[in-house]
XYZ file of N, CA and C in Angstrom:
219
model
N 89.419 68.385 58.822
C 89.207 69.110 60.075
C 89.391 68.159 61.258
N 89.714 68.705 62.378
C 89.915 67.880 63.566
C 88.580 67.564 64.228
N 88.615 66.657 65.185
C 87.386 66.303 65.900
C 86.987 67.451 66.821
N 85.704 67.580 67.068
C 85.206 68.645 67.943
C 83.789 69.009 67.565
N 83.443 70.263 67.791
C 82.085 70.726 67.505
C 82.041 71.548 66.231
N 81.096 71.219 65.369
C 80.839 72.003 64.168
C 79.632 72.894 64.454
N 79.742 74.146 64.052
C 78.657 75.099 64.288
C 78.024 75.481 62.957
N 76.715 75.389 62.882
C 75.979 75.749 61.669
C 75.006 76.859 62.020
N 75.041 77.936 61.244
C 74.087 79.032 61.417
C 73.484 79.355 60.063
N 72.203 79.705 60.055
C 71.524 80.131 58.829
C 71.036 81.549 59.071
N 71.444 82.463 58.172
C 71.087 83.869 58.334
C 70.359 84.364 57.091
N 69.379 85.238 57.312
C 68.652 85.859 56.220
C 68.295 87.284 56.627
N 68.578 88.216 55.762
C 68.299 89.636 56.034
C 68.910 90.078 57.369
N 70.101 89.594 57.661
C 70.808 90.003 58.875
C 70.318 89.340 60.148
N 69.392 88.395 60.038
C 68.842 87.744 61.222
C 69.167 86.256 61.195
N 69.464 85.693 62.364
C 69.696 84.260 62.466
C 68.345 83.562 62.504
N 68.128 82.648 61.535
C 66.836 81.972 61.458
C 66.950 80.487 61.823
N 68.180 79.979 61.981
C 68.384 78.590 62.415
C 69.821 78.450 62.875
N 70.062 77.536 63.815
C 71.431 77.244 64.230
C 71.478 75.876 64.885
N 72.678 75.291 64.879
C 72.843 73.962 65.456
C 74.321 73.725 65.733
N 74.599 73.055 66.812
C 75.946 72.645 67.188
C 75.967 71.121 67.181
N 77.017 70.528 66.595
C 77.079 69.065 66.547
C 78.518 68.608 66.705
N 78.722 67.583 67.505
C 80.042 66.998 67.670
C 80.351 66.139 66.450
N 81.534 66.351 65.867
C 81.920 65.603 64.671
C 83.271 64.926 64.902
N 83.427 63.707 64.381
C 84.711 63.016 64.495
C 85.661 63.442 63.373
N 86.909 63.049 63.462
C 87.886 63.370 62.427
C 87.670 62.481 61.209
N 87.717 63.091 60.029
C 87.700 62.328 58.789
C 86.397 61.648 58.425
N 85.295 62.025 59.021
C 83.998 61.414 58.704
C 83.012 62.514 58.318
N 82.147 62.205 57.380
C 81.106 63.158 56.990
C 79.947 63.056 57.974
N 79.379 64.176 58.332
C 78.233 64.208 59.239
C 77.180 65.139 58.667
N 75.935 64.740 58.802
C 74.817 65.594 58.412
C 74.344 66.355 59.641
N 74.186 67.664 59.490
C 73.727 68.505 60.598
C 72.413 69.143 60.168
N 71.350 68.899 60.921
C 70.045 69.463 60.616
C 69.815 70.667 61.520
N 69.737 71.843 60.907
C 69.473 73.071 61.661
C 68.022 73.456 61.401
N 67.174 73.286 62.390
C 65.748 73.588 62.214
C 65.510 75.096 62.345
N 64.551 75.570 61.566
C 64.207 76.989 61.610
C 63.611 77.342 62.965
N 64.014 78.492 63.504
C 63.402 78.965 64.734
C 62.105 79.709 64.400
N 61.483 80.291 65.395
C 60.185 80.948 65.194
C 60.262 82.049 64.134
N 61.290 82.848 64.192
C 61.445 83.932 63.212
C 61.645 83.362 61.804
N 62.418 82.287 61.691
C 62.663 81.672 60.395
C 61.412 81.073 59.791
N 60.597 80.432 60.617
C 59.346 79.873 60.117
C 58.417 80.972 59.632
N 58.382 82.073 60.356
C 57.526 83.186 59.948
C 58.016 83.772 58.623
N 59.327 83.912 58.461
C 59.872 84.464 57.230
C 59.635 83.518 56.054
N 59.691 82.206 56.286
C 59.500 81.224 55.219
C 58.044 81.151 54.762
N 57.116 81.581 55.599
C 55.692 81.553 55.233
C 55.350 82.598 54.178
N 56.153 83.643 54.085
C 55.858 84.687 53.116
C 55.955 84.146 51.693
N 55.226 84.743 50.757
C 55.258 84.244 49.382
C 56.666 84.334 48.789
N 56.993 83.399 47.933
C 58.299 83.387 47.278
C 59.334 82.664 48.124
N 60.529 82.525 47.564
C 61.603 81.814 48.241
C 62.367 82.770 49.155
N 62.843 82.232 50.255
C 63.630 83.004 51.212
C 65.104 82.759 50.920
N 65.839 83.810 50.607
C 67.269 83.658 50.363
C 68.012 83.722 51.687
N 68.945 82.820 51.867
C 69.661 82.752 53.135
C 71.101 82.313 52.899
N 71.928 82.543 53.903
C 73.308 82.065 53.886
C 73.474 81.032 54.979
N 74.143 79.943 54.645
C 74.466 78.916 55.626
C 75.938 79.094 55.973
N 76.220 79.340 57.255
C 77.589 79.537 57.721
C 77.979 78.330 58.562
N 79.055 77.664 58.172
C 79.513 76.458 58.858
C 80.928 76.710 59.361
N 81.142 76.493 60.650
C 82.493 76.584 61.212
C 82.888 75.211 61.735
N 83.916 74.648 61.129
C 84.388 73.328 61.516
C 85.388 73.437 62.653
N 85.594 72.362 63.400
C 86.532 72.395 64.528
C 87.944 72.745 64.065
N 88.589 73.607 64.804
C 89.954 74.007 64.486
C 90.072 75.103 63.457
N 88.969 75.585 62.924
C 89.011 76.656 61.931
C 88.569 77.966 62.568
N 89.090 79.071 62.026
C 88.771 80.373 62.606
C 87.786 81.163 61.747
N 87.478 80.658 60.554
C 86.551 81.363 59.668
C 85.405 80.447 59.267
N 84.267 81.075 58.942
C 83.090 80.317 58.510
C 83.185 79.989 57.027
N 82.671 78.831 56.673
C 82.463 78.484 55.267
C 81.033 78.898 54.942
N 80.819 79.600 53.827
C 79.520 80.203 53.545
C 78.962 79.662 52.232
N 77.698 79.281 52.244
C 76.978 78.881 51.047
C 75.629 79.596 51.041
N 75.171 79.945 49.843
C 73.852 80.580 49.725
C 72.816 79.519 49.356
N 71.650 79.615 49.985
C 70.562 78.673 49.710
C 69.248 79.451 49.562
N 68.258 78.753 49.013
C 66.896 79.301 48.946
C 66.005 78.382 49.735
N 65.183 78.959 50.602
C 64.264 78.179 51.441
C 62.851 78.462 50.937
N 62.141 77.390 50.589
C 60.780 77.529 50.080
C 59.840 76.970 51.142
N 58.917 77.795 51.629
C 58.000 77.381 52.669
C 56.840 76.655 52.081
């Protein structure tokens, strides 16, 4: 991917529970920490694991890369 901004969003049950924008250089790996917002923290407090999708859009791309995760509060 080219240099620019990478966008990370975490969605669960149709709601955005975390997001983060980070500038990334070309050809280097970067860790992006997307902290849960108020709604996400409330959802994670419920018993059991919270299923969510992590959507990552890299610079120069028009579609999101999607991974499923489980969040345990």
